[in-house]
Coordinates of C-alpha atoms and ligand atoms in Angstrom, one line a residue:
X1 CA -20.7 -23.3 -17.3
X2 CA -22.9 -21.1 -19.5
X3 CA -22.5 -17.3 -19.6
X4 CA -25.7 -17.0 -17.6
X5 CA -23.9 -18.7 -14.6
X6 CA -21.6 -16.8 -12.2
X7 CA -18.3 -19.0 -12.1
X8 CA -17.2 -20.8 -9.1
X9 CA -14.1 -19.7 -7.4
X10 CA -12.2 -22.6 -8.9
X11 CA -13.4 -21.8 -12.4
X12 CA -12.7 -18.1 -12.0
X13 CA -9.2 -18.7 -10.7
X14 CA -8.4 -21.4 -13.4
X15 CA -9.1 -18.8 -16.1
X16 CA -7.2 -16.2 -14.2
X17 CA -4.1 -18.5 -14.0
X18 CA -4.4 -19.3 -17.7
X19 CA -4.3 -15.7 -18.6
X20 CA -1.6 -14.6 -16.2
X21 CA 1.2 -17.3 -16.2
X22 CA 4.1 -16.5 -13.8
X23 CA 2.3 -13.8 -11.9
X24 CA 1.5 -15.4 -8.4
X25 CA 1.0 -12.2 -6.5
X26 CA -1.5 -11.0 -9.0
X27 CA -3.4 -14.3 -8.7
X28 CA -3.2 -14.0 -5.0
X29 CA -4.7 -10.6 -4.8
X30 CA -7.5 -11.3 -7.2
X31 CA -8.2 -14.6 -5.7
X32 CA -8.6 -13.0 -2.1
X33 CA -11.2 -10.6 -3.6
X34 CA -13.1 -13.1 -5.8
X35 CA -13.3 -15.3 -2.5
X36 CA -15.5 -12.7 -1.0
X37 CA -17.1 -10.9 -3.8
X38 CA -18.5 -13.9 -5.9
X39 CA -21.3 -14.4 -3.4
X40 CA -22.3 -10.6 -3.5
X41 CA -22.2 -11.1 -7.3
X42 CA -24.4 -14.1 -7.1
X43 CA -27.0 -12.2 -5.1
X44 CA -26.7 -9.1 -7.5
X45 CA -26.7 -10.6 -11.0
X46 CA -26.1 -7.2 -12.7
X47 CA -22.5 -7.6 -11.7
X48 CA -22.2 -10.8 -13.6
X49 CA -24.2 -9.5 -16.6
X50 CA -21.7 -6.7 -16.9
X51 CA -18.7 -9.0 -16.2
X52 CA -17.3 -6.6 -13.7
X53 CA -14.9 -8.9 -11.9
X54 CA -13.4 -10.2 -15.1
X55 CA -13.1 -6.6 -16.4
X56 CA -11.6 -5.4 -13.1
X57 CA -9.0 -8.3 -13.2
X58 CA -7.7 -7.2 -16.7
X59 CA -5.9 -3.8 -16.3
X60 CA -7.0 -1.0 -18.7
X61 CA -3.3 -0.6 -19.7
X62 CA 0.0 -2.3 -19.1
X63 CA 3.0 0.1 -20.0
X64 CA 6.5 -1.3 -20.0
X65 CA 9.7 0.5 -21.1
X66 CA 13.5 0.6 -21.1
X67 CA 15.3 2.9 -18.5
X68 CA 18.8 3.7 -19.5
X69 CA 21.2 5.8 -17.3
X70 CA 24.8 6.3 -16.4
X71 CA 26.2 5.3 -13.1
X72 CA 28.9 7.2 -11.4
X73 CA 31.7 5.3 -13.0
X74 CA 30.3 6.2 -16.5
X75 CA 28.9 2.8 -17.2
X76 CA 25.4 2.5 -19.2
X77 CA 22.9 0.7 -16.9
X78 CA 19.6 -0.6 -18.2
X79 CA 16.4 -1.3 -16.1
X80 CA 12.8 -2.0 -16.9
X81 CA 10.1 0.7 -15.9
X82 CA 6.3 0.0 -15.9
X83 CA 3.0 1.7 -15.2
X84 CA 0.0 -0.4 -14.8
X85 CA -3.3 1.6 -15.2
X86 CA -5.8 -0.8 -13.7
X87 CA -9.1 1.0 -13.7
X88 CA -10.3 4.7 -13.9
X89 CA -14.2 4.4 -13.6
X90 CA -14.3 6.7 -10.5
X91 CA -11.5 9.0 -11.1
X92 CA -8.0 9.5 -12.7
X93 CA -5.6 6.8 -12.2
X94 CA -3.6 7.1 -9.0
X95 CA -1.1 4.8 -7.1
X96 CA 2.6 4.7 -6.1
X97 CA 5.9 4.0 -7.8
X98 CA 8.0 1.4 -6.5
X99 CA 11.9 1.1 -7.1
X100 CA 12.9 -2.3 -5.7
X101 CA 14.8 -5.3 -7.4
X102 CA 11.7 -7.6 -6.9
X103 CA 9.5 -5.3 -9.0
X104 CA 8.1 -7.1 -12.1
X105 CA 4.7 -6.9 -14.1
X106 CA 2.9 -9.3 -11.8
X107 CA 3.8 -7.6 -8.6
X108 CA 2.8 -4.3 -10.0
X109 CA -0.6 -5.7 -11.5
X110 CA -1.4 -7.0 -7.9
X111 CA -0.7 -3.6 -6.5
X112 CA -2.7 -1.8 -9.2
X113 CA -5.5 -4.1 -8.7
X114 CA -5.6 -3.5 -4.7
X115 CA -5.3 0.2 -5.4
X116 CA -8.3 0.3 -7.4
X117 CA -10.5 -1.0 -4.3
X118 CA -8.3 1.0 -1.8
X119 CA -9.0 4.3 -3.6
X120 CA -12.6 3.4 -3.8
X121 CA -12.8 2.9 -0.1
X122 CA -11.4 6.2 0.7
X123 CA -14.5 7.9 -0.8
X124 CA -12.4 10.2 -3.1
X125 CA -12.5 10.2 -6.8
X126 CA -9.4 8.2 -7.7
X127 CA -9.0 5.2 -10.0
X128 CA -6.2 2.5 -9.5
X129 CA -2.7 2.2 -10.9
X130 CA 0.8 1.3 -9.9
X131 CA 4.2 1.7 -11.3
X132 CA 7.9 1.3 -10.7
X133 CA 11.2 -0.4 -11.9
X134 CA 13.4 -3.2 -11.1
X135 CA 16.2 -0.7 -9.6
X136 CA 17.8 -1.6 -6.5
X137 CA 18.3 1.9 -4.8
X138 CA 20.8 0.4 -2.2
X139 CA 24.2 2.0 -2.5
X140 CA 23.4 4.4 -5.2
X141 CA 24.5 7.9 -4.9
X142 CA 22.2 11.0 -4.9
X143 CA 23.4 11.7 -8.5
X144 CA 22.8 8.1 -9.6
X145 CA 19.3 8.2 -8.3
X146 CA 18.6 11.6 -9.9
X147 CA 19.8 10.3 -13.4
X148 CA 17.6 7.3 -12.9
X149 CA 14.5 9.1 -11.9
X150 CA 15.0 11.7 -15.0
X151 CA 15.4 8.8 -17.4
X152 CA 12.4 7.1 -15.9
X153 CA 10.3 10.2 -16.1
X154 CA 11.4 10.9 -19.8
X155 CA 9.3 7.9 -20.9
X156 CA 6.5 7.9 -18.1
X157 CA 5.6 11.6 -18.5
X158 CA 3.6 10.9 -21.8
X159 CA 1.3 8.6 -19.8
X160 CA 0.5 11.1 -16.9
X161 CA -1.3 14.2 -16.3
X162 CA -3.2 15.9 -13.4
X163 CA -6.3 14.6 -14.8
X164 CA -5.1 11.4 -16.3
X165 CA -2.7 9.6 -13.9
X166 CA -0.9 10.9 -10.8
X167 CA 1.7 8.7 -9.3
X168 CA 3.0 8.9 -5.6
X169 CA 5.8 7.3 -3.6
X170 CA 6.1 3.7 -2.5
X171 CA 9.0 1.4 -1.4
X172 CA 12.2 2.9 -2.5
X173 CA 10.5 6.1 -3.6
X174 CA 10.2 8.9 -1.1
X175 CA 10.5 12.8 -1.2
X176 CA 13.9 12.7 -2.9
X177 CA 12.8 10.5 -5.8
X178 CA 9.5 12.4 -6.2
X179 CA 11.3 15.7 -6.3
X180 CA 13.7 14.5 -9.0
X181 CA 10.6 13.1 -11.0
X182 CA 8.6 16.2 -10.6
X183 CA 11.7 18.3 -11.9
X184 CA 11.9 16.3 -15.0
X185 CA 8.2 16.3 -15.6
X186 CA 8.2 20.2 -15.3
X187 CA 11.4 20.5 -17.6
X188 CA 10.0 18.3 -20.5
X189 CA 6.5 19.6 -20.5
X190 CA 7.0 23.1 -19.4
X191 CA 3.9 22.7 -17.2
X192 CA 3.7 23.2 -13.3
X193 CA 0.8 21.0 -12.3
X194 CA 0.1 18.5 -9.6
X195 CA 1.1 15.5 -11.6
X196 CA 2.7 13.6 -8.7
X197 CA 1.9 13.5 -4.9
X198 CA 4.3 13.3 -2.0
X199 CA 5.9 16.5 -3.1
X200 CA 8.0 18.6 -0.9
X201 CA 6.1 21.3 1.0
X202 CA 8.0 24.0 -0.9
X203 CA 6.5 22.8 -4.3
X204 CA 3.0 21.9 -3.7
X205 CA 3.1 19.1 -1.1
X206 CA 0.4 18.7 1.5
X207 CA 0.8 18.7 5.1
X208 CA 0.9 15.1 6.8
X209 CA 1.2 13.2 3.3
X210 CA 4.4 11.6 4.6
X211 CA 2.9 10.5 8.0
X212 CA -0.6 9.6 6.6
X213 CA -0.1 5.8 5.8
X214 CA 1.3 4.8 9.1
X215 CA -0.8 7.1 11.0
X216 CA -3.9 5.9 9.3
X217 CA -3.1 2.2 9.9
X218 CA -2.9 2.8 13.6
X219 CA -6.1 4.8 13.4
X220 CA -7.7 1.8 11.8
X221 CA -6.5 -0.4 14.7
X222 CA -7.8 2.2 17.1
X223 CA -11.2 1.9 15.5
X224 CA -11.4 -1.8 15.6
X225 CA -10.4 -1.9 19.2
X226 CA -12.9 0.8 20.1
X227 CA -15.7 -1.2 18.5
X228 CA -15.1 -3.8 21.3
X229 CA -14.4 -1.2 24.0
X230 CA -10.7 -1.4 24.0
X231 CA -7.7 0.9 23.0
X232 CA -4.0 0.9 21.9
X233 CA -2.8 2.2 25.4
X234 CA -0.4 0.0 27.2
X235 CA -0.4 -2.7 24.4
X236 CA 2.8 -4.2 23.1
X237 CA 3.0 -3.6 19.4
X238 CA 5.0 -5.6 16.7
X239 CA 6.0 -3.5 13.7
X240 CA 7.8 -4.6 10.6
X241 CA 9.8 -2.6 8.1
X242 CA 11.6 0.8 9.1
X243 CA 10.7 2.9 6.2
X244 CA 8.1 5.6 5.7
X245 CA 5.0 3.6 6.9
X246 CA 6.8 1.8 9.8
X247 CA 8.3 5.1 11.1
X248 CA 5.0 6.8 11.3
X249 CA 3.0 3.7 12.6
X250 CA 5.5 3.8 15.6
X251 CA 5.1 7.5 16.0
X252 CA 1.2 7.3 16.2
X253 CA 1.5 4.1 18.4
X254 CA 3.5 6.1 20.9
X255 CA 1.1 9.1 20.8
X256 CA -1.6 6.7 21.7
X257 CA 0.2 5.2 24.6
X258 CA 1.2 2.0 23.0
X259 CA 4.6 0.2 23.3
X260 CA 6.3 -0.6 19.9
X261 CA 9.2 -3.2 20.3
X262 CA 10.2 -4.3 16.9
X263 CA 11.2 -2.9 13.5
X264 CA 12.9 -4.7 10.6
X265 CA 14.5 -4.2 7.1
X266 CA 15.4 -6.7 4.4
X267 CA 18.4 -7.9 6.4
X268 CA 16.8 -8.7 9.8
X269 CA 14.8 -7.3 12.7
X270 CA 15.5 -5.6 16.0
X271 CA 13.7 -6.4 19.3
X272 CA 13.8 -3.6 21.9
X273 CA 12.2 -5.2 25.0
X274 CA 12.1 -1.7 26.7
X275 CA 10.3 -0.1 23.9
X276 CA 11.1 2.1 21.0
X277 CA 10.7 5.7 22.4
X278 CA 10.2 9.1 20.7
X279 CA 14.1 9.7 20.9
X280 CA 15.0 6.2 19.5
X281 CA 12.5 6.9 16.6
X282 CA 14.3 10.2 15.9
X283 CA 17.5 8.0 15.6
X284 CA 15.7 5.5 13.2
X285 CA 14.4 8.4 11.0
X286 CA 18.1 9.8 10.8
X287 CA 19.5 6.4 10.1
X288 CA 17.1 5.4 7.3
X289 CA 16.1 8.6 5.8
X290 CA 19.3 10.5 5.8
X291 CA 22.3 8.1 6.3
X292 CA 20.4 5.2 4.6
X293 CA 21.8 2.7 7.1
X294 CA 20.8 -0.7 8.2
X295 CA 18.5 -1.5 11.1
X296 CA 21.2 -3.6 12.7
X297 CA 22.9 -0.3 13.7
X298 CA 19.9 0.5 15.9
X299 CA 20.7 -2.7 18.1
X300 CA 24.4 -1.6 18.4
X301 CA 23.3 2.0 19.5
X302 CA 20.8 1.0 22.0
X303 CA 21.8 -2.4 23.2
X304 CA 18.7 -4.2 21.6
X305 CA 18.5 -7.7 20.3
X306 CA 19.1 -8.1 16.5
X307 CA 18.0 -11.1 14.5
X308 CA 19.6 -11.3 11.2
X309 CA 17.7 -12.8 8.2
X310 CA 14.5 -13.1 10.2
X311 CA 11.2 -11.2 10.5
X312 CA 9.8 -10.1 13.9
X313 CA 6.6 -12.3 14.3
X314 CA 8.1 -14.7 16.9
X315 CA 8.2 -11.9 19.4
X316 CA 5.4 -11.9 22.0
X317 CA 2.9 -8.9 21.5
X318 CA -0.8 -8.1 21.2
X319 CA -1.0 -5.8 18.2
X320 CA 0.7 -6.4 14.9
X321 CA 1.5 -3.7 12.2
X322 CA 3.3 -5.3 9.1
X323 CA 4.6 -2.4 7.4
X324 CA 7.5 -3.8 5.0
X325 CA 6.3 -5.8 1.9
X326 CA 4.0 -8.4 0.5
X327 CA 3.9 -12.0 1.9
X328 CA 6.0 -11.2 5.0
X329 CA 3.6 -13.1 7.4
X330 CA 3.4 -16.8 6.3
X331 CA 0.8 -19.3 7.8
X332 CA 3.7 -20.5 10.0
X333 CA 4.4 -17.0 11.2
X334 CA 0.6 -16.3 11.9
X335 CA 0.4 -19.7 14.0
X336 CA 3.2 -18.3 16.2
X337 CA 1.6 -14.9 16.5
X338 CA -1.6 -16.2 17.6
X339 CA 0.0 -18.6 20.2
X340 CA 2.0 -15.5 21.4
X341 CA -1.0 -13.5 22.1
X342 CA -1.7 -11.3 19.1
X343 CA -5.3 -10.0 19.1
X344 CA -5.3 -7.7 16.0
X345 CA -3.5 -7.1 12.9
X346 CA -3.5 -3.8 10.9
X347 CA -1.7 -4.0 7.6
X348 CA 0.3 -1.0 6.8
X349 CA 2.0 -2.7 3.9
X350 CA 0.2 -4.1 0.8
X351 CA -0.8 -7.7 1.2
X352 CA 1.9 -8.6 3.7
X353 CA -0.1 -11.6 5.1
X354 CA -0.3 -14.7 2.8
X355 CA -3.8 -16.2 2.1
X356 CA -2.8 -19.0 4.8
X357 CA -2.0 -16.3 7.3
X358 CA -5.2 -14.5 6.7
X359 CA -7.2 -17.8 7.0
X360 CA -5.6 -18.5 10.4
X361 CA -6.1 -15.0 11.8
X362 CA -9.8 -15.1 10.6
X363 CA -10.3 -18.7 11.9
X364 CA -9.1 -17.6 15.2
X365 CA -11.6 -14.7 15.1
X366 CA -8.9 -12.0 15.7
X367 CA -9.5 -8.5 14.3
X368 CA -7.7 -8.5 10.9
X369 CA -7.6 -5.3 8.8
X370 CA -6.4 -5.7 5.1
X371 CA -3.9 -3.3 3.7
X372 CA -6.4 -2.0 1.1
X373 CA -8.5 -0.6 4.1
X374 CA -5.8 -0.1 6.7
X375 CA -3.2 1.7 4.7
X376 CA -5.6 3.9 2.6
X377 CA -4.7 7.0 4.7
X378 CA -1.6 7.7 2.4
X379 CA -3.6 7.6 -0.9
X380 CA -6.5 9.7 0.8
X381 CA -4.1 12.5 1.8
X382 CA -2.6 12.2 -1.8
X383 CA -6.2 12.8 -3.0
X384 CA -6.3 15.8 -0.8
X385 CA -2.9 17.1 -2.1
X386 CA -4.5 16.9 -5.6
X387 CA -7.4 19.1 -4.6
X388 CA -5.0 21.5 -2.9
X389 CA -2.9 21.7 -6.1
X390 CA -6.0 22.1 -8.3
X391 CA -7.1 25.0 -6.1
X392 CA -3.5 26.5 -5.9
X393 CA -3.7 26.6 -2.1
X394 CA -2.4 24.7 0.9
X395 CA -4.7 23.9 3.7
X396 CA -3.6 24.0 7.4
X397 CA -2.1 21.0 8.9
X398 CA -4.9 20.7 11.4
X399 CA -7.4 20.5 8.9
X400 CA -5.6 17.5 7.1
X401 CA -5.2 15.8 10.5
X402 CA -8.9 15.9 11.1
X403 CA -9.8 14.9 7.5
X404 CA -7.4 11.9 7.7
X405 CA -8.9 10.9 11.0
X406 CA -12.4 11.2 9.7
X407 CA -11.5 9.3 6.4
X408 CA -10.1 6.4 8.3
X409 CA -13.2 6.2 10.6
X410 CA -15.4 6.2 7.4
X411 CA -13.3 3.3 5.8
X412 CA -13.8 1.4 8.9
X413 CA -17.5 2.1 9.0
X414 CA -17.8 1.1 5.3
X415 CA -15.9 -2.3 6.0
X416 CA -18.3 -2.9 8.9
X417 CA -21.3 -2.3 6.9
X418 CA -20.5 -5.2 4.3
X419 CA -18.4 -7.3 6.8
X420 CA -21.0 -9.1 8.9
X421 CA -20.7 -12.8 9.4
X422 CA -23.9 -14.9 9.2
X423 CA -24.3 -16.5 12.6
X424 CA -21.9 -14.4 14.4
X425 CA -23.3 -10.8 15.1
X426 CA -20.2 -9.9 17.0
X427 CA -17.4 -10.7 14.4
X428 CA -16.5 -8.3 11.5
X429 CA -14.8 -9.9 8.4
X430 CA -12.9 -6.7 7.4
X431 CA -11.5 -8.5 4.3
X432 CA -15.0 -9.2 2.9
X433 CA -16.1 -5.7 4.1
X434 CA -13.3 -3.9 2.3
X435 CA -13.6 -6.0 -0.9
X436 CA -17.4 -5.5 -1.1
X437 CA -17.4 -2.0 -0.3
X438 CA -14.7 -1.2 -2.8
X439 CA -16.2 -3.4 -5.5
X440 CA -19.7 -2.1 -5.3
X441 CA -18.6 1.6 -5.9
X442 CA -16.4 0.8 -8.9
X443 CA -18.8 -1.7 -10.3
X444 CA -21.8 0.7 -10.3
X445 CA -19.7 3.4 -12.0
X446 CA -18.5 0.9 -14.7
X447 CA -22.1 -0.1 -15.3
X448 CA -23.1 3.4 -15.7
X449 CA -20.4 4.2 -18.1
X450 CA -21.2 1.2 -20.5
X451 CA -18.9 -1.5 -22.0
X452 CA -15.5 0.5 -22.3
Ligands
NDP501 P1 10.1 2.4 2.3 O1 11.0 1.9 1.1 O2 10.0 3.7 2.9 O3 10.3 1.2 3.4 C1 10.0 -0.2 3.1 C2 10.6 -1.1 4.2 O4 10.4 -2.4 4.1 C3 12.1 -0.9 4.5 O5 12.3 -1.1 5.8 C4 12.8 -2.2 3.7 O6 13.9 -2.6 4.1 C5 11.6 -3.1 4.0 N1 11.3 -4.0 2.9 C6 11.2 -3.8 1.5 N2 11.2 -4.9 0.8 C7 11.5 -5.9 1.5 C8 11.6 -7.2 1.4 N3 11.5 -7.9 0.2 N4 11.7 -8.0 2.5 C9 12.0 -7.4 3.7 N5 12.0 -6.1 4.0 C10 11.6 -5.4 3.0 O7 8.6 2.0 1.9 P2 7.2 2.3 2.5 O8 7.4 2.3 4.0 O9 6.6 3.4 1.7 O10 6.2 1.2 2.1 C11 6.1 -0.1 3.0 C12 4.9 -0.8 2.5 O11 3.7 0.1 2.6 C13 4.8 -1.4 1.1 O12 4.0 -2.6 1.0 C14 4.0 -0.3 0.3 O13 3.4 -0.7 -0.8 C15 2.9 0.1 1.5 N6 2.2 1.3 1.4 C16 3.0 2.5 1.2 C17 2.4 3.7 1.1 C18 3.1 5.0 1.3 O14 2.4 6.1 1.4 N7 4.4 5.1 1.3 C19 1.0 3.7 1.0 C20 0.3 2.5 1.0 C21 0.9 1.4 1.3 P3 15.3 -2.2 3.2 O15 15.6 -0.8 3.7 O16 16.2 -3.2 3.7 O17 15.0 -2.4 1.8

């Protein structure tokens, strides 16, 4: 291969694997994009000339640091913190912080890479980043979480700024953790600025930021169904996870007349044949957000089925919303889902479907919305929180509800624009559509800004 030739997928992936050993999630995420974007690069040689895909797959900066803290018994504990700043061609770095024992550099590189495309799809000026630590928050007291967040921010603050890098929440990081990190940032910099999003309403948060990711994933489903003249109403819905995204996906499914029947956590899943209602959802919120209990308690409380150590994909249903974590739908799961009547998938989580699962869904021609499009509602409202902080005002909730709905519709339309499939004018390849629409925006900005 000479430099004039666009590499084949295999050549590109071989190089990627050589440069990123031991980072399977990162390889998976980049490969999925390369599969759809290389063809577009071949048709538009300027992207190859400027080595855009190669540059996007090499983060601008990988920051890794030690996080020391004291537990309640006075023991010194040590964790590893990270911030991956992937690309800031279209705006300051933006992306969540994850606290989970599975966090490592490869996982965060995959998330920062995805975030770059997702943020571009929202139409707002935000670059892509992700951060976190290999902390297991389960069983930790409030005081321990506070000390951890303070120690984490004592290093991270020097890499942040309201025009530089603005983190948000993710798995294991909700309102409580954002509050503690914001407090520490303010203390050590003596600046009151919108350097984090997902803040409490009393100190610069935005209406509907908490709800936005889950609501957005259901709106995306609604838009896919609308295109073929259908709706969410009356459909049985499979939801995984029971955290922020899952809770608000269930809330919006109920508002649109759908019937959610499953939820999960890392220990197992519940199947409530009679349907999860608004009252049962209130119990889940109390259980997960306040008592920090396990999903099994739901089954005991309402007499639903509980399946320990399993995920909900064997349950019959029509619409699926994976909202827990990466690679939670394997090829085998996808086969079962198709047999059981699933007709559409909208990913609330990031990369919850393996490449095998995506291929099966697309091969069966069901509607499949990848996370970088379907869960972009959260970061979109984060972008609007940044605007409100800059202007030092808070917009009305109704205005944000309208903006979120419009942005999700625009993301759907952008995917549709690039997601056409030769020889099948009815089918939309949302993976291809999302990847190319995100790529083009970032790539054109990178070309305009020169080789930096
Ligand atoms: P939460 O921490 O609020 O909830 C995560 C849920 O997923 C919990 O029920 C958790 O169970 C479960 N889970 C986490 N890891 C695993 C695992 N390895 N195996 C099985 N279950 C697991 O996080 P969010 O709801 O915020 O995030 C969920 C997904 O959505 C993630 O992929 C995240 O990246 C993505 N996302 C989130 C956004 C946001 O605004 N929050 C924005 C865009 C995407 P347990 O309690 O047992 O750990």
